[in-house]
Amino acid sequence: MEKEKDKKIEKISELRQDLVTGDWVVIATGRSKRPEEYAVGERIREKEDPEKKCFFCYPEETGQEKDVLIYGQGGGDWSLRVFPNKYPAFTRSREPKHFDEGPYFGMDGIGYHEIVVTRDHEKQIANLDKMEVAEILDAYQERYVDLMNKKSVNYIDIFHNHGKEAGASIPHPHSQLMAIPVISPYVKSELDGAEVYYIANRQCVYCTMIAWESEYGNKKRVIFENEDFIAYCPFSSRVAFEVWVAPKKHKPYFERISNAEKISGAEALQVAINKIYKALNDPPYNFYLHTSPCDGKDYPHFHWHIEILPHTATWAGFELSTGIEISTIEPEVAAEYLRKM
Ligand SMILES: [Zn+2]
Ligand SMILES: [Zn+2]
Ligand SMILES: [Zn+2]
């Protein structure tokens, strides 16, 4: 009994709190995996039927809807195009129809669901050059600006799935844009958290974190920086090798990004994804953009950013029941490893 008492308690994990949302995460420390252990060997890619024409290489021949945007390079072949999703999650309609059933309330799923496709069937963002990625940001912005004033649109969600496990049902690299009538709970909790922090501290919570990461915190979680953008593993990372990319200056609205910022932002995004690609041997991942809603209100305290989440684990009972995720590597260790890539 005495001996038991003297035994030093080994720290096996830390609970860390998200500065914006107040959510908790668990970070494994003591027995966490070494960074090299995350790169699995050969990734099994699903065999594609060579007879079947890719929807995104041949949008006309496979019956896609007409483009809403198309970029060409030098008057020849197209380099990027955007068209409505053939299988949308929302129907295009101007007027949201509400309904109720007893104590419940709902509305029709209306909105705009579009696909942003780059030309090359194989070449993913990790392997594009920064000008090609800047063109993707350009398309996000152009479509955003076009959809933001539609009557039924209050939020525009832009995301990218890579790999089957991350939900990419078509292997051809593409992003999606969903313009919807409601603000998601996650964005809502960030908006609320940013406002509460601002009222208490008189400064933007994201600017505070970025200043800490880039200036005062020994840069231990930073993986890349240029003049306008920073890429870092957040203090309260929810998954192993999570990376955020954010403008260094206070910018609430993504759609106001300048041409110069598109290039530096593209560089930061491409470098971050490329490092994850190399470190984890082309893992499945999702990234998405969080920006101020377009519901006619002002969000001066918010700060747009991109969150990149590699698929390194599956959600199981604990995560689903508590909403607390377990990251199996310390963000500082992950960042150190990514910096070397
Ligand atoms: Zn294709
Ligand atoms: Zn800010
Ligand atoms: Zn966010």
CSV table of C-alpha atoms and ligand atoms in Angstrom, one decimal:
chain,number,residue,atom,x,y,z
A,1,MET,CA,0.0,0.0,0.0
A,2,GLU,CA,2.7,2.4,1.0
A,3,LYS,CA,4.7,1.7,-2.1
A,4,GLU,CA,1.6,2.3,-4.3
A,5,LYS,CA,1.3,5.7,-2.8
A,6,ASP,CA,4.9,6.7,-3.5
A,7,LYS,CA,4.7,5.6,-7.1
A,8,LYS,CA,5.0,8.6,-9.4
A,9,ILE,CA,1.8,9.2,-11.3
A,10,GLU,CA,2.6,9.1,-15.0
A,11,LYS,CA,0.9,11.7,-17.1
A,12,ILE,CA,-0.8,10.0,-20.0
A,13,SER,CA,-3.0,12.7,-21.3
A,14,GLU,CA,-4.0,16.4,-21.1
A,15,LEU,CA,-7.3,18.0,-21.4
A,16,ARG,CA,-7.0,21.2,-23.4
A,17,GLN,CA,-9.7,23.8,-24.0
A,18,ASP,CA,-10.5,25.5,-27.3
A,19,LEU,CA,-10.1,29.2,-26.6
A,20,VAL,CA,-12.9,30.1,-29.0
A,21,THR,CA,-15.7,27.5,-28.4
A,22,GLY,CA,-14.8,26.4,-24.9
A,23,ASP,CA,-14.8,22.8,-26.1
A,24,TRP,CA,-12.5,20.3,-24.5
A,25,VAL,CA,-10.2,17.8,-26.3
A,26,VAL,CA,-8.1,15.0,-25.0
A,27,ILE,CA,-4.4,15.0,-26.1
A,28,ALA,CA,-2.5,11.7,-25.5
A,29,THR,CA,0.9,12.5,-24.1
A,30,GLY,CA,2.7,9.7,-22.3
A,31,ARG,CA,2.1,6.8,-24.6
A,32,SER,CA,1.3,8.7,-27.7
A,33,LYS,CA,2.4,7.3,-31.1
A,34,ARG,CA,5.6,8.6,-32.6
A,35,PRO,CA,5.0,10.8,-35.6
A,36,GLU,CA,6.6,8.3,-38.0
A,37,GLU,CA,3.9,5.7,-37.1
A,38,TYR,CA,1.1,7.6,-38.8
A,39,ALA,CA,2.4,7.1,-42.3
A,40,VAL,CA,0.8,3.8,-43.4
A,41,GLY,CA,2.5,1.8,-46.0
A,42,GLU,CA,0.9,1.4,-49.4
A,43,ARG,CA,-2.4,3.2,-49.6
A,44,ILE,CA,-5.0,1.0,-51.4
A,45,ARG,CA,-6.6,3.0,-54.1
A,46,GLU,CA,-9.8,1.8,-55.6
A,47,LYS,CA,-9.4,0.6,-59.1
A,48,GLU,CA,-11.1,2.9,-61.6
A,49,ASP,CA,-12.9,1.4,-64.5
A,50,PRO,CA,-11.0,2.7,-67.6
A,51,GLU,CA,-14.1,2.3,-69.7
A,52,LYS,CA,-16.1,4.6,-67.6
A,53,LYS,CA,-15.7,8.3,-68.3
A,54,CYS,CA,-14.9,10.4,-65.3
A,55,PHE,CA,-17.8,12.9,-64.6
A,56,PHE,CA,-15.4,15.7,-63.9
A,57,CYS,CA,-13.0,15.1,-66.8
A,58,TYR,CA,-15.9,15.0,-69.2
A,59,PRO,CA,-18.7,17.1,-67.7
A,60,GLU,CA,-20.6,17.6,-71.0
A,61,GLU,CA,-20.5,13.9,-72.0
A,62,THR,CA,-21.6,12.7,-68.6
A,63,GLY,CA,-24.6,14.9,-68.3
A,64,GLN,CA,-23.4,17.5,-65.8
A,65,GLU,CA,-25.3,20.7,-65.6
A,66,LYS,CA,-24.0,23.8,-67.4
A,67,ASP,CA,-21.0,25.5,-65.8
A,68,VAL,CA,-21.6,28.6,-63.6
A,69,LEU,CA,-18.0,29.4,-63.9
A,70,ILE,CA,-15.1,28.3,-66.1
A,71,TYR,CA,-11.5,29.4,-66.2
A,72,GLY,CA,-9.3,28.8,-69.3
A,73,GLN,CA,-5.6,29.1,-69.6
A,74,GLY,CA,-4.3,30.8,-72.6
A,75,GLY,CA,-7.5,30.3,-74.6
A,76,GLY,CA,-7.0,26.6,-74.9
A,77,ASP,CA,-8.2,23.9,-72.5
A,78,TRP,CA,-10.1,24.8,-69.4
A,79,SER,CA,-8.2,24.9,-66.1
A,80,LEU,CA,-11.0,25.0,-63.6
A,81,ARG,CA,-14.8,24.9,-63.8
A,82,VAL,CA,-17.7,25.1,-61.4
A,83,PHE,CA,-21.1,23.5,-62.0
A,84,PRO,CA,-24.1,22.6,-59.9
A,85,ASN,CA,-23.9,19.2,-58.2
A,86,LYS,CA,-25.8,16.6,-60.2
A,87,TYR,CA,-26.9,15.1,-56.9
A,88,PRO,CA,-27.4,18.2,-54.7
A,89,ALA,CA,-28.1,18.1,-51.0
A,90,PHE,CA,-30.4,21.1,-51.3
A,91,THR,CA,-32.8,22.2,-54.0
A,92,ARG,CA,-32.5,25.6,-55.6
A,93,SER,CA,-35.4,27.8,-54.6
A,94,ARG,CA,-35.9,31.3,-53.7
A,95,GLU,CA,-38.4,31.1,-50.8
A,96,PRO,CA,-37.7,28.9,-47.8
A,97,LYS,CA,-40.9,27.0,-46.8
A,98,HIS,CA,-41.3,26.4,-43.1
A,99,PHE,CA,-43.3,23.7,-41.5
A,100,ASP,CA,-44.1,22.4,-38.1
A,101,GLU,CA,-45.3,19.1,-36.6
A,102,GLY,CA,-46.6,19.3,-33.1
A,103,PRO,CA,-43.7,20.7,-31.0
A,104,TYR,CA,-41.2,20.4,-33.9
A,105,PHE,CA,-40.1,22.9,-36.5
A,106,GLY,CA,-38.4,22.7,-39.8
A,107,MET,CA,-38.0,24.1,-43.3
A,108,ASP,CA,-37.4,22.8,-46.8
A,109,GLY,CA,-33.8,22.0,-47.6
A,110,ILE,CA,-33.1,24.8,-50.1
A,111,GLY,CA,-29.9,26.2,-51.2
A,112,TYR,CA,-27.1,25.9,-53.8
A,113,HIS,CA,-24.7,23.0,-54.1
A,114,GLU,CA,-21.8,23.4,-56.5
A,115,ILE,CA,-18.7,21.5,-57.4
A,116,VAL,CA,-15.3,23.2,-58.1
A,117,VAL,CA,-13.2,21.0,-60.3
A,118,THR,CA,-9.6,21.4,-61.3
A,119,ARG,CA,-8.5,20.1,-64.7
A,120,ASP,CA,-6.1,17.3,-63.8
A,121,HIS,CA,-7.7,14.0,-62.9
A,122,GLU,CA,-4.7,12.9,-60.8
A,123,LYS,CA,-3.1,16.0,-59.5
A,124,GLN,CA,-4.3,16.8,-56.0
A,125,ILE,CA,-3.7,20.1,-54.2
A,126,ALA,CA,-0.6,18.7,-52.5
A,127,ASN,CA,1.0,18.6,-55.9
A,128,LEU,CA,-0.3,21.7,-57.6
A,129,ASP,CA,1.7,24.9,-57.7
A,130,LYS,CA,0.6,28.0,-55.7
A,131,MET,CA,-0.8,29.8,-58.8
A,132,GLU,CA,-3.0,26.8,-59.5
A,133,VAL,CA,-4.2,26.8,-55.9
A,134,ALA,CA,-4.7,30.6,-56.1
A,135,GLU,CA,-7.1,29.9,-58.9
A,136,ILE,CA,-9.1,27.6,-56.7
A,137,LEU,CA,-9.4,30.4,-54.0
A,138,ASP,CA,-10.3,32.8,-56.8
A,139,ALA,CA,-13.2,30.5,-57.8
A,140,TYR,CA,-14.3,30.1,-54.2
A,141,GLN,CA,-14.5,33.9,-53.9
A,142,GLU,CA,-16.2,34.4,-57.2
A,143,ARG,CA,-18.9,31.9,-56.5
A,144,TYR,CA,-19.2,33.2,-52.9
A,145,VAL,CA,-19.8,36.7,-54.1
A,146,ASP,CA,-22.4,35.6,-56.6
A,147,LEU,CA,-24.4,33.5,-54.1
A,148,MET,CA,-24.1,35.6,-50.9
A,149,ASN,CA,-26.9,38.0,-51.8
A,150,LYS,CA,-29.5,35.4,-52.8
A,151,LYS,CA,-32.5,35.7,-50.6
A,152,SER,CA,-32.4,32.2,-49.0
A,153,VAL,CA,-28.7,32.2,-48.4
A,154,ASN,CA,-27.3,33.0,-44.9
A,155,TYR,CA,-24.1,30.9,-44.8
A,156,ILE,CA,-21.8,29.6,-47.5
A,157,ASP,CA,-19.9,26.5,-46.6
A,158,ILE,CA,-16.8,25.6,-48.7
A,159,PHE,CA,-15.1,22.3,-48.2
A,160,HIS,CA,-12.8,19.8,-49.8
A,161,ASN,CA,-12.8,16.0,-49.3
A,162,HIS,CA,-9.8,14.0,-50.3
A,163,GLY,CA,-9.8,10.2,-50.3
A,164,LYS,CA,-12.6,7.8,-50.1
A,165,GLU,CA,-12.5,7.6,-46.3
A,166,ALA,CA,-12.9,11.3,-46.1
A,167,GLY,CA,-16.0,11.2,-48.2
A,168,ALA,CA,-14.7,11.9,-51.7
A,169,SER,CA,-17.0,9.6,-53.8
A,170,ILE,CA,-15.4,10.7,-57.1
A,171,PRO,CA,-11.5,10.5,-57.1
A,172,HIS,CA,-11.1,13.5,-59.4
A,173,PRO,CA,-10.0,16.4,-57.2
A,174,HIS,CA,-12.8,18.8,-56.4
A,175,SER,CA,-14.2,21.1,-53.7
A,176,GLN,CA,-17.8,21.7,-52.9
A,177,LEU,CA,-19.7,24.9,-52.0
A,178,MET,CA,-23.0,24.8,-50.2
A,179,ALA,CA,-25.0,28.0,-49.9
A,180,ILE,CA,-27.6,27.4,-47.2
A,181,PRO,CA,-30.3,29.2,-45.2
A,182,VAL,CA,-28.9,28.3,-41.7
A,183,ILE,CA,-25.7,28.9,-39.8
A,184,SER,CA,-24.2,25.6,-38.6
A,185,PRO,CA,-23.8,24.9,-34.8
A,186,TYR,CA,-20.0,24.8,-35.1
A,187,VAL,CA,-19.8,28.1,-36.9
A,188,LYS,CA,-22.3,29.6,-34.4
A,189,SER,CA,-20.2,28.5,-31.5
A,190,GLU,CA,-17.1,30.1,-33.0
A,191,LEU,CA,-19.0,33.3,-33.7
A,192,ASP,CA,-20.4,33.4,-30.2
A,193,GLY,CA,-17.0,32.5,-28.7
A,194,ALA,CA,-15.3,35.2,-30.7
A,195,GLU,CA,-17.8,37.8,-29.6
A,196,VAL,CA,-17.6,36.9,-25.9
A,197,TYR,CA,-13.8,36.9,-26.0
A,198,TYR,CA,-13.8,40.3,-27.7
A,199,ILE,CA,-16.1,41.8,-25.1
A,200,ALA,CA,-14.0,40.5,-22.3
A,201,ASN,CA,-10.5,41.2,-23.7
A,202,ARG,CA,-11.0,44.0,-26.3
A,203,GLN,CA,-9.2,41.9,-29.0
A,204,CYS,CA,-10.0,39.3,-31.5
A,205,VAL,CA,-9.5,35.8,-30.2
A,206,TYR,CA,-8.0,34.5,-33.5
A,207,CYS,CA,-5.6,37.5,-33.6
A,208,THR,CA,-4.6,36.6,-30.0
A,209,MET,CA,-3.9,33.0,-30.9
A,210,ILE,CA,-2.0,33.9,-34.1
A,211,ALA,CA,0.1,36.5,-32.3
A,212,TRP,CA,0.9,33.9,-29.7
A,213,GLU,CA,1.8,31.2,-32.2
A,214,SER,CA,3.8,33.4,-34.4
A,215,GLU,CA,5.5,35.8,-32.0
A,216,TYR,CA,5.5,34.8,-28.3
A,217,GLY,CA,5.0,31.1,-28.2
A,218,ASN,CA,8.4,30.0,-29.5
A,219,LYS,CA,6.7,29.1,-32.8
A,220,LYS,CA,6.5,25.5,-31.5
A,221,ARG,CA,3.2,24.8,-33.3
A,222,VAL,CA,3.9,26.8,-36.5
A,223,ILE,CA,4.5,24.7,-39.6
A,224,PHE,CA,4.7,27.5,-42.2
A,225,GLU,CA,4.4,31.3,-42.4
A,226,ASN,CA,4.6,33.9,-45.1
A,227,GLU,CA,3.9,37.7,-45.1
A,228,ASP,CA,0.1,37.3,-44.9
A,229,PHE,CA,-0.7,33.8,-43.7
A,230,ILE,CA,0.2,31.3,-40.9
A,231,ALA,CA,-0.2,27.6,-40.8
A,232,TYR,CA,-0.1,25.9,-37.4
A,233,CYS,CA,-1.2,22.9,-35.4
A,234,PRO,CA,-3.8,24.4,-33.0
A,235,PHE,CA,-3.2,24.1,-29.2
A,236,SER,CA,-6.5,22.2,-28.8
A,237,SER,CA,-6.1,20.0,-31.9
A,238,ARG,CA,-9.0,17.6,-32.2
A,239,VAL,CA,-7.3,15.1,-34.4
A,240,ALA,CA,-3.6,14.1,-34.9
A,241,PHE,CA,-1.9,16.5,-37.4
A,242,GLU,CA,-4.7,19.0,-37.5
A,243,VAL,CA,-3.6,22.2,-39.2
A,244,TRP,CA,-5.2,25.6,-39.4
A,245,VAL,CA,-4.4,28.2,-42.0
A,246,ALA,CA,-5.3,31.8,-41.3
A,247,PRO,CA,-4.6,35.4,-42.4
A,248,LYS,CA,-2.3,37.1,-40.0
A,249,LYS,CA,-4.2,40.4,-40.1
A,250,HIS,CA,-7.7,40.7,-38.8
A,251,LYS,CA,-10.0,39.7,-41.6
A,252,PRO,CA,-13.6,38.7,-40.8
A,253,TYR,CA,-14.8,38.1,-44.4
A,254,PHE,CA,-13.1,35.6,-46.7
A,255,GLU,CA,-14.9,37.1,-49.7
A,256,ARG,CA,-12.9,40.3,-49.4
A,257,ILE,CA,-9.6,38.5,-49.9
A,258,SER,CA,-7.3,40.5,-52.3
A,259,ASN,CA,-5.5,39.1,-55.3
A,260,ALA,CA,-2.1,39.3,-53.5
A,261,GLU,CA,-3.6,37.5,-50.4
A,262,LYS,CA,-5.0,34.8,-52.7
A,263,ILE,CA,-1.5,34.0,-53.8
A,264,SER,CA,0.0,34.0,-50.3
A,265,GLY,CA,-3.0,32.1,-48.9
A,266,ALA,CA,-2.7,29.6,-51.7
A,267,GLU,CA,1.0,29.1,-50.9
A,268,ALA,CA,0.2,28.5,-47.2
A,269,LEU,CA,-2.6,26.1,-47.9
A,270,GLN,CA,-0.6,24.2,-50.5
A,271,VAL,CA,2.5,23.9,-48.3
A,272,ALA,CA,0.4,22.7,-45.3
A,273,ILE,CA,-1.4,20.1,-47.4
A,274,ASN,CA,1.8,19.0,-49.0
A,275,LYS,CA,3.5,18.5,-45.6
A,276,ILE,CA,0.6,16.4,-44.4
A,277,TYR,CA,0.7,14.5,-47.7
A,278,LYS,CA,4.4,13.7,-47.2
A,279,ALA,CA,4.3,13.1,-43.4
A,280,LEU,CA,1.3,10.7,-43.5
A,281,ASN,CA,1.8,9.2,-47.0
A,282,ASP,CA,-1.1,10.8,-48.8
A,283,PRO,CA,-3.8,10.4,-46.1
A,284,PRO,CA,-7.5,11.0,-46.6
A,285,TYR,CA,-8.4,14.5,-45.3
A,286,ASN,CA,-11.0,17.2,-45.2
A,287,PHE,CA,-10.5,20.9,-45.2
A,288,TYR,CA,-13.1,23.6,-44.9
A,289,LEU,CA,-13.3,27.3,-44.6
A,290,HIS,CA,-15.0,29.2,-41.7
A,291,THR,CA,-16.0,32.7,-42.5
A,292,SER,CA,-18.6,35.3,-41.3
A,293,PRO,CA,-22.2,34.5,-42.4
A,294,CYS,CA,-23.8,36.4,-45.2
A,295,ASP,CA,-27.0,37.0,-43.4
A,296,GLY,CA,-26.9,40.8,-43.6
A,297,LYS,CA,-25.4,41.2,-40.1
A,298,ASP,CA,-21.9,42.4,-39.3
A,299,TYR,CA,-19.3,40.1,-37.7
A,300,PRO,CA,-16.4,42.5,-36.8
A,301,HIS,CA,-15.0,40.1,-34.2
A,302,PHE,CA,-14.7,37.0,-36.4
A,303,HIS,CA,-11.6,36.0,-38.3
A,304,TRP,CA,-11.8,33.7,-41.3
A,305,HIS,CA,-9.7,30.6,-41.4
A,306,ILE,CA,-9.2,27.1,-42.9
A,307,GLU,CA,-9.2,24.0,-40.9
A,308,ILE,CA,-7.5,20.9,-42.3
A,309,LEU,CA,-8.3,17.5,-40.6
A,310,PRO,CA,-6.4,14.4,-41.8
A,311,HIS,CA,-8.2,11.2,-41.1
A,312,THR,CA,-6.0,9.5,-38.6
A,313,ALA,CA,-8.7,7.9,-36.4
A,314,THR,CA,-12.4,6.9,-36.4
A,315,TRP,CA,-15.0,8.3,-34.1
A,316,ALA,CA,-16.1,5.7,-31.6
A,317,GLY,CA,-18.4,5.6,-28.5
A,318,PHE,CA,-16.5,8.1,-26.4
A,319,GLU,CA,-16.2,10.7,-29.1
A,320,LEU,CA,-19.8,10.3,-30.2
A,321,SER,CA,-21.3,10.4,-26.7
A,322,THR,CA,-19.2,13.3,-25.4
A,323,GLY,CA,-18.2,15.2,-28.5
A,324,ILE,CA,-14.7,15.1,-27.0
A,325,GLU,CA,-12.2,13.9,-29.5
A,326,ILE,CA,-8.9,12.2,-28.6
A,327,SER,CA,-5.8,13.3,-30.4
A,328,THR,CA,-3.2,10.7,-30.2
A,329,ILE,CA,-0.2,13.0,-30.7
A,330,GLU,CA,0.7,16.3,-29.1
A,331,PRO,CA,0.2,19.2,-31.5
A,332,GLU,CA,3.8,20.4,-30.7
A,333,VAL,CA,5.2,17.0,-31.7
A,334,ALA,CA,3.1,16.9,-34.9
A,335,ALA,CA,4.2,20.5,-35.8
A,336,GLU,CA,7.8,19.7,-35.3
A,337,TYR,CA,7.5,16.7,-37.6
A,338,LEU,CA,5.5,18.6,-40.3
A,339,ARG,CA,8.1,21.5,-40.2
A,340,LYS,CA,10.8,19.0,-41.3
A,341,MET,CA,8.7,17.8,-44.4
B,1,ZN,ZN,-11.4,13.0,-64.0
B,2,ZN,ZN,-8.6,38.7,-35.8
B,3,ZN,ZN,-13.3,27.3,-37.4
